[in-house]
PDB file of C-alpha atoms in Angstrom:
ATOM      1  CA  MET E  22     161.443 144.207 178.067  1.00 90.00           C
ATOM      2  CA  PRO E  23     162.528 146.697 180.755  1.00 94.00           C
ATOM      3  CA  ARG E  24     160.932 150.119 180.493  1.00 97.00           C
ATOM      4  CA  ILE E  25     163.201 153.023 181.424  1.00 98.00           C
ATOM      5  CA  ASP E  26     163.139 156.797 181.487  1.00 98.00           C
ATOM      6  CA  LEU E  27     165.868 158.764 179.737  1.00 98.00           C
ATOM      7  CA  GLU E  28     166.762 162.421 180.115  1.00 98.00           C
ATOM      8  CA  TYR E  29     169.043 164.268 177.718  1.00 98.00           C
ATOM      9  CA  PHE E  30     171.258 167.280 178.346  1.00 98.00           C
ATOM     10  CA  ALA E  31     173.409 169.694 176.369  1.00 96.00           C
ATOM     11  CA  ILE E  32     174.566 168.364 172.995  1.00 96.00           C
ATOM     12  CA  LEU E  33     172.788 165.032 173.499  1.00 97.00           C
ATOM     13  CA  ARG E  34     169.457 166.844 173.923  1.00 97.00           C
ATOM     14  CA  ASP E  35     170.087 168.781 170.727  1.00 96.00           C
ATOM     15  CA  GLN E  36     170.987 165.620 168.808  1.00 97.00           C
ATOM     16  CA  ALA E  37     168.149 163.490 170.240  1.00 98.00           C
ATOM     17  CA  GLY E  38     165.702 166.327 169.557  1.00 97.00           C
ATOM     18  CA  ARG E  39     164.026 165.738 172.906  1.00 98.00           C
ATOM     19  CA  GLN E  40     164.569 166.346 176.585  1.00 97.00           C
ATOM     20  CA  LYS E  41     163.207 163.044 177.868  1.00 98.00           C
ATOM     21  CA  GLU E  42     161.546 159.840 176.798  1.00 98.00           C
ATOM     22  CA  THR E  43     160.292 156.530 178.092  1.00 98.00           C
ATOM     23  CA  ARG E  44     161.730 153.589 176.185  1.00 97.00           C
ATOM     24  CA  GLU E  45     161.578 149.807 176.160  1.00 97.00           C
ATOM     25  CA  THR E  46     164.918 148.217 175.468  1.00 97.00           C
ATOM     26  CA  ASN E  47     166.590 144.833 175.206  1.00 95.00           C
ATOM     27  CA  ALA E  48     170.035 146.375 175.720  1.00 97.00           C
ATOM     28  CA  ALA E  49     172.043 144.132 178.018  1.00 95.00           C
ATOM     29  CA  SER E  50     174.031 146.985 179.543  1.00 97.00           C
ATOM     30  CA  LEU E  51     174.158 150.763 179.716  1.00 98.00           C
ATOM     31  CA  ALA E  52     176.903 150.611 177.096  1.00 98.00           C
ATOM     32  CA  ALA E  53     174.652 148.681 174.731  1.00 98.00           C
ATOM     33  CA  LEU E  54     171.851 151.141 175.463  1.00 98.00           C
ATOM     34  CA  TYR E  55     174.058 154.068 174.436  1.00 98.00           C
ATOM     35  CA  ASP E  56     175.002 152.236 171.230  1.00 97.00           C
ATOM     36  CA  GLU E  57     171.298 151.622 170.510  1.00 97.00           C
ATOM     37  CA  LEU E  58     170.525 155.328 171.017  1.00 98.00           C
ATOM     38  CA  THR E  59     173.482 156.364 168.891  1.00 98.00           C
ATOM     39  CA  ASP E  60     172.006 154.296 166.059  1.00 97.00           C
ATOM     40  CA  ALA E  61     168.667 156.039 166.585  1.00 97.00           C
ATOM     41  CA  TYR E  62     169.853 159.623 166.995  1.00 98.00           C
ATOM     42  CA  GLY E  63     173.333 159.832 165.496  1.00 97.00           C
ATOM     43  CA  PHE E  64     175.088 160.923 168.698  1.00 97.00           C
ATOM     44  CA  THR E  65     178.565 162.203 167.833  1.00 96.00           C
ATOM     45  CA  LEU E  66     180.150 161.809 171.280  1.00 96.00           C
ATOM     46  CA  SER E  67     181.940 158.515 171.734  1.00 96.00           C
ATOM     47  CA  ARG E  68     181.203 156.559 174.883  1.00 96.00           C
ATOM     48  CA  ALA E  69     184.778 157.173 176.046  1.00 95.00           C
ATOM     49  CA  ARG E  70     183.960 160.852 176.503  1.00 95.00           C
ATOM     50  CA  LEU E  71     180.785 160.295 178.519  1.00 97.00           C
ATOM     51  CA  ARG E  72     179.819 159.149 181.964  1.00 97.00           C
ATOM     52  CA  VAL E  73     176.512 157.509 182.761  1.00 98.00           C
ATOM     53  CA  ALA E  74     174.188 158.072 185.712  1.00 98.00           C
ATOM     54  CA  VAL E  75     171.333 155.893 186.963  1.00 98.00           C
ATOM     55  CA  ASN E  76     168.789 157.328 189.391  1.00 97.00           C
ATOM     56  CA  ALA E  77     170.940 160.435 190.019  1.00 96.00           C
ATOM     57  CA  ALA E  78     174.145 158.550 190.899  1.00 96.00           C
ATOM     58  CA  PHE E  79     177.120 157.842 188.644  1.00 96.00           C
ATOM     59  CA  SER E  80     177.134 154.246 187.410  1.00 98.00           C
ATOM     60  CA  THR E  81     179.288 151.987 185.232  1.00 98.00           C
ATOM     61  CA  TRP E  82     178.802 151.065 181.588  1.00 98.00           C
ATOM     62  CA  GLU E  83     178.646 147.342 182.386  1.00 98.00           C
ATOM     63  CA  GLN E  84     175.605 147.746 184.632  1.00 97.00           C
ATOM     64  CA  PRO E  85     172.411 146.101 183.320  1.00 97.00           C
ATOM     65  CA  VAL E  86     169.320 148.121 182.486  1.00 96.00           C
ATOM     66  CA  ASN E  87     166.586 147.659 185.073  1.00 96.00           C
ATOM     67  CA  GLU E  88     162.862 148.346 184.909  1.00 97.00           C
ATOM     68  CA  GLY E  89     162.068 151.881 186.055  1.00 97.00           C
ATOM     69  CA  ASP E  90     165.629 153.215 185.922  1.00 97.00           C
ATOM     70  CA  ILE E  91     166.183 156.889 185.137  1.00 98.00           C
ATOM     71  CA  VAL E  92     169.218 156.880 182.851  1.00 98.00           C
ATOM     72  CA  VAL E  93     171.190 159.994 181.950  1.00 98.00           C
ATOM     73  CA  PHE E  94     174.312 160.094 179.802  1.00 98.00           C
ATOM     74  CA  ILE E  95     176.668 162.833 180.995  1.00 98.00           C
ATOM     75  CA  PRO E  96     178.548 164.739 178.286  1.00 97.00           C
ATOM     76  CA  PRO E  97     181.859 166.408 179.224  1.00 96.00           C
ATOM     77  CA  VAL E  98     180.922 168.932 181.920  1.00 96.00           C
ATOM     78  CA  SER E  99     181.740 172.621 181.591  1.00 95.00           C
ATOM     79  CA  GLY E 100     180.569 174.374 184.736  1.00 94.00           C
ATOM     80  CA  GLY E 101     182.336 177.230 186.480  1.00 91.00           C
TER      81      GLY E 101
ATOM     82  CA  MET W   4     178.337 173.414 207.963  1.00 86.00           C
ATOM     83  CA  SER W   5     178.362 173.193 204.202  1.00 94.00           C
ATOM     84  CA  ARG W   6     175.928 173.222 201.344  1.00 97.00           C
ATOM     85  CA  PHE W   7     175.828 173.188 197.553  1.00 98.00           C
ATOM     86  CA  PHE W   8     172.922 174.385 195.478  1.00 98.00           C
ATOM     87  CA  VAL W   9     171.895 175.252 191.955  1.00 98.00           C
ATOM     88  CA  SER W  10     169.892 178.402 191.289  1.00 98.00           C
ATOM     89  CA  ALA W  11     167.857 179.463 188.275  1.00 98.00           C
ATOM     90  CA  GLU W  12     167.735 183.049 189.607  1.00 98.00           C
ATOM     91  CA  PRO W  13     170.379 185.545 190.784  1.00 97.00           C
ATOM     92  CA  VAL W  14     171.307 184.909 194.414  1.00 98.00           C
ATOM     93  CA  ASP W  15     171.783 187.395 197.286  1.00 98.00           C
ATOM     94  CA  LEU W  16     175.537 186.954 197.732  1.00 98.00           C
ATOM     95  CA  ALA W  17     175.675 189.069 200.893  1.00 98.00           C
ATOM     96  CA  ALA W  18     173.307 186.558 202.500  1.00 98.00           C
ATOM     97  CA  LEU W  19     175.602 183.662 201.533  1.00 98.00           C
ATOM     98  CA  ARG W  20     178.579 185.494 203.056  1.00 98.00           C
ATOM     99  CA  ALA W  21     176.566 186.126 206.208  1.00 98.00           C
ATOM    100  CA  GLU W  22     175.966 182.361 206.617  1.00 97.00           C
ATOM    101  CA  LEU W  23     179.721 181.898 206.845  1.00 98.00           C
ATOM    102  CA  HIS W  24     180.426 184.838 209.175  1.00 98.00           C
ATOM    103  CA  LEU W  25     180.800 182.570 212.211  1.00 98.00           C
ATOM    104  CA  ASP W  26     182.298 183.467 215.588  1.00 98.00           C
ATOM    105  CA  GLU W  27     184.994 180.782 215.325  1.00 98.00           C
ATOM    106  CA  ALA W  28     186.111 181.943 211.858  1.00 98.00           C
ATOM    107  CA  GLY W  29     189.135 184.221 211.564  1.00 98.00           C
ATOM    108  CA  GLY W  30     188.719 184.811 207.851  1.00 97.00           C
ATOM    109  CA  PHE W  31     186.787 184.101 204.697  1.00 97.00           C
ATOM    110  CA  CYS W  32     187.763 183.304 201.121  1.00 98.00           C
ATOM    111  CA  VAL W  33     185.463 183.665 198.158  1.00 98.00           C
ATOM    112  CA  PHE W  34     185.757 182.693 194.511  1.00 98.00           C
ATOM    113  CA  GLU W  35     183.298 184.169 192.042  1.00 98.00           C
ATOM    114  CA  GLY W  36     183.228 182.890 188.474  1.00 97.00           C
ATOM    115  CA  TRP W  37     181.983 185.577 186.069  1.00 97.00           C
ATOM    116  CA  VAL W  38     180.770 185.462 182.487  1.00 96.00           C
ATOM    117  CA  ARG W  39     183.494 187.082 180.367  1.00 94.00           C
ATOM    118  CA  ASN W  40     183.181 188.647 176.965  1.00 94.00           C
ATOM    119  CA  ARG W  41     185.653 186.460 175.031  1.00 92.00           C
ATOM    120  CA  ASN W  42     186.539 182.768 174.787  1.00 90.00           C
ATOM    121  CA  GLU W  43     189.185 181.259 172.527  1.00 87.00           C
ATOM    122  CA  GLY W  44     189.301 184.434 170.493  1.00 90.00           C
ATOM    123  CA  ARG W  45     185.567 184.719 169.875  1.00 92.00           C
ATOM    124  CA  ALA W  46     183.398 187.574 171.113  1.00 94.00           C
ATOM    125  CA  VAL W  47     180.832 186.162 173.547  1.00 93.00           C
ATOM    126  CA  ASP W  48     177.393 187.688 174.052  1.00 94.00           C
ATOM    127  CA  GLY W  49     176.361 185.496 177.016  1.00 94.00           C
ATOM    128  CA  LEU W  50     176.074 181.954 178.334  1.00 95.00           C
ATOM    129  CA  ASP W  51     173.263 179.467 178.802  1.00 96.00           C
ATOM    130  CA  TYR W  52     173.916 177.041 181.654  1.00 97.00           C
ATOM    131  CA  GLU W  53     171.964 173.876 182.313  1.00 97.00           C
ATOM    132  CA  SER W  54     172.400 171.111 184.850  1.00 98.00           C
ATOM    133  CA  TYR W  55     171.101 167.670 185.659  1.00 98.00           C
ATOM    134  CA  GLU W  56     170.099 168.982 189.022  1.00 97.00           C
ATOM    135  CA  PRO W  57     169.541 165.823 191.120  1.00 97.00           C
ATOM    136  CA  LEU W  58     173.013 164.519 190.233  1.00 98.00           C
ATOM    137  CA  ALA W  59     174.585 167.999 190.427  1.00 98.00           C
ATOM    138  CA  VAL W  60     173.321 168.394 193.991  1.00 98.00           C
ATOM    139  CA  ASN W  61     174.465 164.887 194.969  1.00 97.00           C
ATOM    140  CA  GLU W  62     177.933 165.369 193.498  1.00 97.00           C
ATOM    141  CA  GLY W  63     178.260 168.963 194.711  1.00 98.00           C
ATOM    142  CA  THR W  64     177.268 167.962 198.251  1.00 98.00           C
ATOM    143  CA  GLN W  65     179.857 165.182 198.134  1.00 98.00           C
ATOM    144  CA  ILE W  66     182.554 167.716 197.143  1.00 98.00           C
ATOM    145  CA  MET W  67     181.589 169.993 200.044  1.00 98.00           C
ATOM    146  CA  GLU W  68     181.818 167.062 202.468  1.00 98.00           C
ATOM    147  CA  GLU W  69     185.259 166.183 201.114  1.00 98.00           C
ATOM    148  CA  ALA W  70     186.422 169.776 201.640  1.00 98.00           C
ATOM    149  CA  CYS W  71     185.140 169.757 205.225  1.00 98.00           C
ATOM    150  CA  ALA W  72     186.965 166.477 205.890  1.00 98.00           C
ATOM    151  CA  GLN W  73     190.266 167.515 204.305  1.00 98.00           C
ATOM    152  CA  PHE W  74     190.644 171.105 205.536  1.00 98.00           C
ATOM    153  CA  ALA W  75     190.183 172.773 208.947  1.00 98.00           C
ATOM    154  CA  ILE W  76     187.319 175.039 207.901  1.00 98.00           C
ATOM    155  CA  SER W  77     184.312 176.456 209.733  1.00 98.00           C
ATOM    156  CA  GLY W  78     181.856 176.500 206.860  1.00 98.00           C
ATOM    157  CA  ALA W  79     181.525 176.374 203.080  1.00 98.00           C
ATOM    158  CA  VAL W  80     178.799 177.282 200.605  1.00 98.00           C
ATOM    159  CA  ALA W  81     178.814 176.804 196.834  1.00 98.00           C
ATOM    160  CA  MET W  82     176.206 177.974 194.335  1.00 98.00           C
ATOM    161  CA  HIS W  83     176.045 177.380 190.582  1.00 98.00           C
ATOM    162  CA  ARG W  84     173.703 179.320 188.344  1.00 98.00           C
ATOM    163  CA  VAL W  85     171.671 177.838 185.533  1.00 98.00           C
ATOM    164  CA  GLY W  86     169.733 179.682 182.868  1.00 98.00           C
ATOM    165  CA  SER W  87     170.632 182.530 180.593  1.00 97.00           C
ATOM    166  CA  LEU W  88     173.486 184.730 181.871  1.00 97.00           C
ATOM    167  CA  LYS W  89     174.970 187.894 180.439  1.00 96.00           C
ATOM    168  CA  ILE W  90     178.471 189.348 180.517  1.00 96.00           C
ATOM    169  CA  GLY W  91     179.570 190.084 184.083  1.00 97.00           C
ATOM    170  CA  ASP W  92     176.975 187.860 185.776  1.00 97.00           C
ATOM    171  CA  VAL W  93     178.123 185.583 188.601  1.00 98.00           C
ATOM    172  CA  ALA W  94     177.971 182.011 187.274  1.00 98.00           C
ATOM    173  CA  VAL W  95     179.482 180.265 190.285  1.00 98.00           C
ATOM    174  CA  TRP W  96     180.100 181.395 193.881  1.00 98.00           C
ATOM    175  CA  ILE W  97     182.185 179.581 196.476  1.00 98.00           C
ATOM    176  CA  GLY W  98     182.720 180.895 199.993  1.00 98.00           C
ATOM    177  CA  VAL W  99     184.746 179.268 202.770  1.00 98.00           C
ATOM    178  CA  SER W 100     185.375 180.527 206.286  1.00 98.00           C
ATOM    179  CA  ALA W 101     187.994 179.087 208.617  1.00 98.00           C
ATOM    180  CA  PRO W 102     189.849 179.882 211.828  1.00 98.00           C
ATOM    181  CA  HIS W 103     193.037 180.406 209.740  1.00 98.00           C
ATOM    182  CA  ARG W 104     193.522 181.571 206.158  1.00 98.00           C
ATOM    183  CA  ASP W 105     195.520 178.671 204.740  1.00 98.00           C
ATOM    184  CA  ALA W 106     192.629 176.216 205.080  1.00 98.00           C
ATOM    185  CA  ALA W 107     190.162 178.734 203.643  1.00 98.00           C
ATOM    186  CA  PHE W 108     192.270 179.329 200.510  1.00 98.00           C
ATOM    187  CA  LYS W 109     192.952 175.623 199.976  1.00 98.00           C
ATOM    188  CA  ALA W 110     189.358 174.507 200.502  1.00 98.00           C
ATOM    189  CA  CYS W 111     188.019 177.219 198.187  1.00 98.00           C
ATOM    190  CA  ARG W 112     190.450 176.122 195.465  1.00 98.00           C
ATOM    191  CA  TYR W 113     189.588 172.458 195.995  1.00 98.00           C
ATOM    192  CA  ILE W 114     185.846 173.085 195.703  1.00 98.00           C
ATOM    193  CA  ILE W 115     185.984 175.104 192.457  1.00 98.00           C
ATOM    194  CA  ASP W 116     188.422 172.658 190.844  1.00 97.00           C
ATOM    195  CA  GLU W 117     186.246 169.643 191.710  1.00 97.00           C
ATOM    196  CA  ILE W 118     183.041 171.379 190.602  1.00 97.00           C
ATOM    197  CA  LYS W 119     184.586 172.022 187.205  1.00 96.00           C
ATOM    198  CA  LEU W 120     185.650 168.379 186.919  1.00 95.00           C
ATOM    199  CA  ARG W 121     182.664 166.510 188.310  1.00 95.00           C
ATOM    200  CA  VAL W 122     179.412 168.423 188.607  1.00 97.00           C
ATOM    201  CA  PRO W 123     177.007 167.917 185.671  1.00 97.00           C
ATOM    202  CA  VAL W 124     176.639 171.512 184.495  1.00 97.00           C
ATOM    203  CA  TRP W 125     176.987 172.488 180.853  1.00 97.00           C
ATOM    204  CA  LYS W 126     177.460 175.864 179.256  1.00 95.00           C
ATOM    205  CA  LYS W 127     176.497 176.934 175.801  1.00 95.00           C
ATOM    206  CA  GLU W 128     178.204 180.074 174.576  1.00 93.00           C
ATOM    207  CA  ARG W 129     176.246 182.584 172.529  1.00 94.00           C
ATOM    208  CA  TYR W 130     178.532 184.487 170.207  1.00 95.00           C
ATOM    209  CA  LEU W 131     178.050 187.998 168.901  1.00 93.00           C
ATOM    210  CA  ASP W 132     177.938 186.579 165.365  1.00 91.00           C
ATOM    211  CA  GLY W 133     174.775 184.633 166.320  1.00 92.00           C
ATOM    212  CA  ASP W 134     176.389 181.194 166.518  1.00 92.00           C
ATOM    213  CA  THR W 135     176.164 178.999 169.646  1.00 93.00           C
ATOM    214  CA  GLU W 136     178.300 176.131 170.914  1.00 91.00           C
ATOM    215  CA  TRP W 137     178.285 173.642 173.799  1.00 93.00           C
ATOM    216  CA  ILE W 138     181.659 174.100 175.447  1.00 88.00           C
ATOM    217  CA  ALA W 139     183.715 170.915 176.043  1.00 83.00           C
ATOM    218  CA  CYS W 140     181.289 168.801 173.968  1.00 74.00           C
ATOM    219  CA  HIS W 141     182.791 170.095 170.730  1.00 67.00           C
ATOM    220  CA  GLN W 142     186.401 169.265 171.574  1.00 59.00           C
ATOM    221  CA  THR W 143     188.091 166.449 169.715  1.00 50.00           C
ATOM    222  CA  GLU W 144     189.127 163.254 171.479  1.00 47.00           C
ATOM    223  CA  ALA W 145     192.759 164.305 171.394  1.00 44.00           C
ATOM    224  CA  GLY W 146     192.017 167.764 172.701  1.00 40.00           C
ATOM    225  CA  SER W 147     189.740 166.785 175.552  1.00 37.00           C
TER     226      SER W 147
END
């Protein structure tokens, strides 16, 4: 089972109750991983409102989860 | 010459301007985003900004490179604050110098608009009534 690192920001950090974690997952894609985490933490943001980044670059939801990835889900940004 | 950075501390803005004061430049445009005391009718006490810094720097640097490619500018610098800011603090600073003013105005506008769309920075408003809220995250699907 691939082992990955997750970091959480903004509302996702509040809802997950943690800033980061290491997790083993069987999720076949980043989309499935978000669904798995939503089951665990009750995230209220739908996937349609998020982007996903792997190793500090934007990625796509269809991408598989690979050993050692740093995965970050990006809530709607509000800089400026 | 361009750069984008995130700072957890107040930045010497005169030093940023000085970086852009180049011999070939005929002018300089700056946009400063400030923390204001009201949003959507609520009295705001201050803002907490956070970023996913590795991605923010990658995406911000990409935006600066796009601005350099699209507009005839001499230099551009953009800085976004993170941490706890109070009313009147500078949250974002964008400076662009260019031989001619049109490119400086356009590039400055491009950079702030793209930062607001793409760079992973989030603000939480602290209200005078003690409540807090992550801006943008709370909007409904229809309103986003």
